[in-house]
PDB file of C-alpha atoms in Angstrom:
ATOM      1  CA  MET J 106      -5.075 -16.694   0.762  1.00 67.00           C
ATOM      2  CA  ASN J 107      -2.980 -19.747   0.655  1.00 74.00           C
ATOM      3  CA  LYS J 108      -4.009 -22.211   3.329  1.00 78.00           C
ATOM      4  CA  SER J 109      -2.885 -25.504   1.893  1.00 85.00           C
ATOM      5  CA  ALA J 110      -2.291 -28.533   3.977  1.00 91.00           C
ATOM      6  CA  ARG J 111       1.222 -28.898   2.709  1.00 92.00           C
ATOM      7  CA  LEU J 112       2.140 -25.268   3.669  1.00 92.00           C
ATOM      8  CA  LYS J 113       0.728 -25.789   7.168  1.00 92.00           C
ATOM      9  CA  LYS J 114       2.670 -28.990   7.547  1.00 95.00           C
ATOM     10  CA  LEU J 115       5.854 -27.354   6.501  1.00 96.00           C
ATOM     11  CA  GLU J 116       5.373 -24.354   8.774  1.00 94.00           C
ATOM     12  CA  LYS J 117       4.828 -26.863  11.736  1.00 96.00           C
ATOM     13  CA  GLN J 118       7.975 -28.606  10.734  1.00 97.00           C
ATOM     14  CA  LEU J 119       9.972 -25.298  10.532  1.00 97.00           C
ATOM     15  CA  ILE J 120       8.850 -24.501  14.038  1.00 97.00           C
ATOM     16  CA  ARG J 121      10.187 -27.803  15.184  1.00 98.00           C
ATOM     17  CA  GLU J 122      13.472 -27.495  13.371  1.00 97.00           C
ATOM     18  CA  GLN J 123      13.966 -23.901  14.531  1.00 97.00           C
ATOM     19  CA  ARG J 124      13.380 -25.084  18.198  1.00 97.00           C
ATOM     20  CA  CYS J 125      16.053 -27.881  17.515  1.00 95.00           C
ATOM     21  CA  LEU J 126      18.614 -25.324  16.253  1.00 95.00           C
ATOM     22  CA  SER J 127      17.885 -23.021  19.238  1.00 95.00           C
ATOM     23  CA  ARG J 128      18.652 -25.982  21.720  1.00 93.00           C
ATOM     24  CA  LYS J 129      21.807 -26.630  19.913  1.00 91.00           C
ATOM     25  CA  TYR J 130      22.943 -22.974  20.338  1.00 90.00           C
ATOM     26  CA  GLU J 131      21.848 -22.872  23.978  1.00 90.00           C
ATOM     27  CA  ASN J 132      23.820 -26.055  24.793  1.00 87.00           C
ATOM     28  CA  LEU J 133      26.881 -24.494  23.072  1.00 86.00           C
ATOM     29  CA  LYS J 134      26.491 -21.458  25.378  1.00 85.00           C
ATOM     30  CA  LYS J 135      26.318 -23.716  28.371  1.00 84.00           C
ATOM     31  CA  GLY J 136      29.434 -25.363  27.462  1.00 78.00           C
ATOM     32  CA  GLU J 137      27.973 -28.784  26.731  1.00 74.00           C
ATOM     33  CA  VAL J 138      29.236 -30.845  23.935  1.00 69.00           C
ATOM     34  CA  THR J 139      27.442 -29.870  20.749  1.00 68.00           C
ATOM     35  CA  GLN J 140      29.421 -30.042  17.587  1.00 83.00           C
ATOM     36  CA  ARG J 141      29.496 -27.109  15.310  1.00 85.00           C
ATOM     37  CA  ALA J 142      29.012 -29.467  12.318  1.00 87.00           C
ATOM     38  CA  ASN J 143      25.763 -30.407  13.649  1.00 91.00           C
ATOM     39  CA  ILE J 144      24.677 -26.877  14.038  1.00 92.00           C
ATOM     40  CA  GLN J 145      25.539 -26.210  10.440  1.00 93.00           C
ATOM     41  CA  LYS J 146      23.459 -29.239   9.477  1.00 95.00           C
ATOM     42  CA  GLN J 147      20.506 -27.962  11.415  1.00 96.00           C
ATOM     43  CA  LYS J 148      20.924 -24.381  10.021  1.00 96.00           C
ATOM     44  CA  LEU J 149      20.766 -26.031   6.536  1.00 97.00           C
ATOM     45  CA  LYS J 150      17.548 -27.848   7.392  1.00 97.00           C
ATOM     46  CA  VAL J 151      15.915 -24.602   8.526  1.00 97.00           C
ATOM     47  CA  GLN J 152      17.150 -22.694   5.359  1.00 98.00           C
ATOM     48  CA  LYS J 153      15.729 -25.447   3.065  1.00 98.00           C
ATOM     49  CA  LEU J 154      12.323 -25.361   4.784  1.00 97.00           C
ATOM     50  CA  HIS J 155      12.216 -21.561   4.496  1.00 96.00           C
ATOM     51  CA  HIS J 156      12.962 -21.990   0.822  1.00 97.00           C
ATOM     52  CA  LYS J 157      10.371 -24.448   0.260  1.00 96.00           C
ATOM     53  CA  ILE J 158       7.708 -22.222   1.959  1.00 95.00           C
ATOM     54  CA  GLU J 159       8.817 -19.218  -0.037  1.00 94.00           C
ATOM     55  CA  ASN J 160       8.408 -21.269  -3.374  1.00 94.00           C
ATOM     56  CA  ILE J 161       4.988 -22.352  -2.422  1.00 94.00           C
ATOM     57  CA  ARG J 162       3.815 -18.883  -1.632  1.00 93.00           C
ATOM     58  CA  THR J 163       5.352 -17.398  -4.806  1.00 94.00           C
ATOM     59  CA  ASP J 164       3.780 -20.180  -6.919  1.00 94.00           C
ATOM     60  CA  TYR J 165       0.396 -19.472  -5.402  1.00 94.00           C
ATOM     61  CA  ILE J 166       0.723 -15.758  -6.292  1.00 94.00           C
ATOM     62  CA  ASN J 167       1.693 -16.576  -9.920  1.00 95.00           C
ATOM     63  CA  LYS J 168      -1.100 -19.041 -10.178  1.00 95.00           C
ATOM     64  CA  THR J 169      -3.638 -16.537  -8.859  1.00 94.00           C
ATOM     65  CA  ILE J 170      -2.528 -13.745 -11.116  1.00 96.00           C
ATOM     66  CA  ALA J 171      -2.472 -16.092 -14.152  1.00 95.00           C
ATOM     67  CA  GLU J 172      -6.104 -17.108 -13.202  1.00 95.00           C
ATOM     68  CA  ILE J 173      -7.217 -13.512 -12.912  1.00 94.00           C
ATOM     69  CA  VAL J 174      -5.600 -12.483 -16.230  1.00 94.00           C
ATOM     70  CA  LYS J 175      -6.869 -15.482 -18.142  1.00 94.00           C
ATOM     71  CA  THR J 176     -10.440 -14.184 -17.830  1.00 93.00           C
ATOM     72  CA  LYS J 177      -9.310 -11.199 -19.998  1.00 92.00           C
ATOM     73  CA  PRO J 178     -11.069  -8.450 -18.131  1.00 93.00           C
ATOM     74  CA  SER J 179     -11.020  -4.931 -19.670  1.00 93.00           C
ATOM     75  CA  TYR J 180      -9.841  -3.682 -16.228  1.00 93.00           C
ATOM     76  CA  ILE J 181      -8.812  -4.923 -12.806  1.00 94.00           C
ATOM     77  CA  THR J 182      -9.552  -2.696  -9.689  1.00 94.00           C
ATOM     78  CA  MET J 183      -7.439  -2.999  -6.676  1.00 93.00           C
ATOM     79  CA  GLU J 184      -7.545  -1.327  -3.259  1.00 92.00           C
ATOM     80  CA  ASP J 185      -4.404   0.360  -2.028  1.00 91.00           C
ATOM     81  CA  LEU J 186      -4.099  -1.140   1.513  1.00 89.00           C
ATOM     82  CA  ASN J 187      -2.352   0.318   4.589  1.00 89.00           C
ATOM     83  CA  VAL J 188      -0.041  -2.707   5.085  1.00 90.00           C
ATOM     84  CA  LYS J 189       2.080  -0.865   7.615  1.00 91.00           C
ATOM     85  CA  GLY J 190      -0.926  -0.237   9.758  1.00 91.00           C
ATOM     86  CA  MET J 191      -2.152  -3.805   9.354  1.00 89.00           C
ATOM     87  CA  MET J 192       1.277  -5.155  10.513  1.00 92.00           C
ATOM     88  CA  LYS J 193       0.776  -3.401  13.843  1.00 93.00           C
ATOM     89  CA  ASN J 194      -2.268  -5.586  14.641  1.00 91.00           C
ATOM     90  CA  ARG J 195      -0.650  -8.525  16.303  1.00 91.00           C
ATOM     91  CA  HIS J 196      -3.566 -10.782  15.403  1.00 89.00           C
ATOM     92  CA  LEU J 197      -3.201 -10.066  11.634  1.00 87.00           C
ATOM     93  CA  SER J 198       0.470  -9.374  11.277  1.00 90.00           C
ATOM     94  CA  LYS J 199       1.584 -12.990  10.498  1.00 88.00           C
ATOM     95  CA  ALA J 200      -1.074 -13.471   7.945  1.00 87.00           C
ATOM     96  CA  VAL J 201      -0.586 -10.171   6.325  1.00 89.00           C
ATOM     97  CA  ALA J 202       3.258 -10.737   6.058  1.00 89.00           C
ATOM     98  CA  SER J 203       2.812 -14.210   4.587  1.00 88.00           C
ATOM     99  CA  GLN J 204       0.660 -12.932   1.738  1.00 88.00           C
ATOM    100  CA  LYS J 205       3.276 -10.716   0.152  1.00 90.00           C
ATOM    101  CA  PHE J 206       1.011  -7.917  -0.934  1.00 91.00           C
ATOM    102  CA  TYR J 207       3.698  -5.919  -2.589  1.00 91.00           C
ATOM    103  CA  GLU J 208       4.989  -8.871  -4.644  1.00 93.00           C
ATOM    104  CA  PHE J 209       1.367  -9.605  -5.755  1.00 94.00           C
ATOM    105  CA  ARG J 210       0.802  -6.003  -6.804  1.00 94.00           C
ATOM    106  CA  THR J 211       4.026  -5.642  -8.803  1.00 95.00           C
ATOM    107  CA  LYS J 212       3.441  -8.983 -10.663  1.00 96.00           C
ATOM    108  CA  LEU J 213      -0.197  -8.179 -11.314  1.00 95.00           C
ATOM    109  CA  ARG J 214       0.876  -4.762 -12.700  1.00 95.00           C
ATOM    110  CA  ALA J 215       3.418  -6.393 -15.011  1.00 95.00           C
ATOM    111  CA  LYS J 216       1.001  -9.020 -16.162  1.00 95.00           C
ATOM    112  CA  CYS J 217      -1.694  -6.386 -16.832  1.00 94.00           C
ATOM    113  CA  LYS J 218       0.810  -4.354 -18.827  1.00 94.00           C
ATOM    114  CA  GLU J 219       1.856  -7.415 -20.859  1.00 94.00           C
ATOM    115  CA  ASN J 220      -1.677  -8.199 -21.667  1.00 93.00           C
ATOM    116  CA  GLY J 221      -3.083  -4.709 -22.298  1.00 93.00           C
ATOM    117  CA  ILE J 222      -5.374  -4.773 -19.257  1.00 94.00           C
ATOM    118  CA  GLU J 223      -5.981  -1.441 -17.217  1.00 94.00           C
ATOM    119  CA  LEU J 224      -5.004  -1.828 -13.536  1.00 93.00           C
ATOM    120  CA  ARG J 225      -6.988   0.579 -11.395  1.00 93.00           C
ATOM    121  CA  VAL J 226      -5.847   1.333  -7.800  1.00 94.00           C
ATOM    122  CA  VAL J 227      -8.401   2.858  -5.504  1.00 93.00           C
ATOM    123  CA  ASP J 228      -7.344   5.111  -2.748  1.00 90.00           C
ATOM    124  CA  ARG J 229      -6.900   3.396   0.740  1.00 88.00           C
ATOM    125  CA  PHE J 230      -9.507   5.655   2.308  1.00 89.00           C
ATOM    126  CA  TYR J 231     -12.266   4.671  -0.178  1.00 90.00           C
ATOM    127  CA  PRO J 232     -14.954   3.073   1.969  1.00 89.00           C
ATOM    128  CA  SER J 233     -15.408  -0.197  -0.188  1.00 88.00           C
ATOM    129  CA  SER J 234     -16.442  -2.297   2.756  1.00 88.00           C
ATOM    130  CA  LYS J 235     -18.522   0.127   4.568  1.00 89.00           C
ATOM    131  CA  ARG J 236     -20.605   1.525   1.610  1.00 90.00           C
ATOM    132  CA  CYS J 237     -23.825  -0.295   0.663  1.00 89.00           C
ATOM    133  CA  HIS J 238     -23.815  -1.267  -2.991  1.00 89.00           C
ATOM    134  CA  SER J 239     -27.552  -0.954  -3.274  1.00 86.00           C
ATOM    135  CA  CYS J 240     -28.346   2.466  -1.688  1.00 87.00           C
ATOM    136  CA  GLY J 241     -24.850   3.994  -1.141  1.00 83.00           C
ATOM    137  CA  CYS J 242     -25.070   4.875   2.467  1.00 88.00           C
ATOM    138  CA  ILE J 243     -21.930   4.388   4.501  1.00 89.00           C
ATOM    139  CA  LYS J 244     -22.068   2.235   7.662  1.00 86.00           C
ATOM    140  CA  LYS J 245     -19.528   3.879  10.126  1.00 85.00           C
ATOM    141  CA  ASP J 246     -19.660   1.245  12.943  1.00 85.00           C
ATOM    142  CA  LEU J 247     -18.527  -1.791  10.731  1.00 84.00           C
ATOM    143  CA  LYS J 248     -16.183  -4.030  12.507  1.00 85.00           C
ATOM    144  CA  LEU J 249     -13.758  -6.604  10.981  1.00 80.00           C
ATOM    145  CA  SER J 250     -15.627  -9.393  12.587  1.00 84.00           C
ATOM    146  CA  ASP J 251     -18.889  -8.566  10.771  1.00 85.00           C
ATOM    147  CA  ARG J 252     -18.656 -10.865   7.841  1.00 87.00           C
ATOM    148  CA  ILE J 253     -22.164 -10.209   6.424  1.00 90.00           C
ATOM    149  CA  TYR J 254     -22.980  -6.607   5.411  1.00 88.00           C
ATOM    150  CA  LYS J 255     -26.588  -5.683   6.517  1.00 88.00           C
ATOM    151  CA  CYS J 256     -27.944  -2.291   5.518  1.00 87.00           C
ATOM    152  CA  LYS J 257     -31.043  -0.467   6.694  1.00 86.00           C
ATOM    153  CA  CYS J 258     -32.395  -0.423   3.164  1.00 87.00           C
ATOM    154  CA  GLY J 259     -32.765  -4.199   3.313  1.00 87.00           C
ATOM    155  CA  TYR J 260     -29.598  -5.180   1.351  1.00 89.00           C
ATOM    156  CA  ILE J 261     -27.863  -8.180   2.830  1.00 90.00           C
ATOM    157  CA  GLU J 262     -24.608  -9.552   1.255  1.00 89.00           C
ATOM    158  CA  ASP J 263     -21.258 -11.052   1.941  1.00 91.00           C
ATOM    159  CA  ARG J 264     -19.029  -8.190   3.146  1.00 89.00           C
ATOM    160  CA  ASP J 265     -16.154  -9.029   0.817  1.00 90.00           C
ATOM    161  CA  PHE J 266     -18.559  -9.453  -2.204  1.00 93.00           C
ATOM    162  CA  ASN J 267     -20.168  -6.003  -1.366  1.00 91.00           C
ATOM    163  CA  ALA J 268     -16.658  -4.451  -1.239  1.00 91.00           C
ATOM    164  CA  ALA J 269     -15.738  -6.163  -4.518  1.00 91.00           C
ATOM    165  CA  LEU J 270     -18.855  -4.615  -6.233  1.00 92.00           C
ATOM    166  CA  ASN J 271     -18.042  -1.160  -4.747  1.00 91.00           C
ATOM    167  CA  LEU J 272     -14.440  -1.487  -6.020  1.00 91.00           C
ATOM    168  CA  ARG J 273     -15.758  -2.454  -9.487  1.00 91.00           C
ATOM    169  CA  ASP J 274     -18.040   0.582  -9.582  1.00 91.00           C
ATOM    170  CA  ALA J 275     -15.414   2.936  -8.092  1.00 90.00           C
ATOM    171  CA  ILE J 276     -15.219   6.458  -9.881  1.00 86.00           C
ATOM    172  CA  THR J 277     -11.996   7.765  -8.415  1.00 81.00           C
ATOM    173  CA  TYR J 278      -8.882   5.716  -8.982  1.00 86.00           C
ATOM    174  CA  GLU J 279      -5.394   5.831 -10.160  1.00 84.00           C
ATOM    175  CA  ILE J 280      -4.150   3.970 -13.253  1.00 89.00           C
ATOM    176  CA  ALA J 281      -1.028   1.990 -12.329  1.00 78.00           C
TER     177      ALA J 281
END
């Protein structure tokens, strides 16, 4: 997840510039004197900021994929996520949209094909986070806020690391 200081600064700047553009349009509606040339200049500022943010996110995806492929694994396992469902959650939607999961997946698929790496895609209903890597029992009441996975068998691990181990050992998958 890209959380660089530069990106946060640009997003904050984008909000300010969009607010400024909105004010110019509102003043135009009210009949106050706002020149159309100034509105065009402000539009251009907003577009440039959008473009910079887009480039930073794309660059982050490319660097992450290059770093993964550089280790030369025999296969990469990826979970098929329900992005449409995640976008309905108003707390997650902005973060999910900014991560560009589809672009990440297509670029990873192309890079894997290029380097002869098998890309495995596990079904979205596979309980990678809920399954204990040690004993295999499934924890039904696991919340998103539970960041540490604790099993009754005594296994304690970071939730994401436990899910990664389960995805690595997944038996049912599609080859993309």
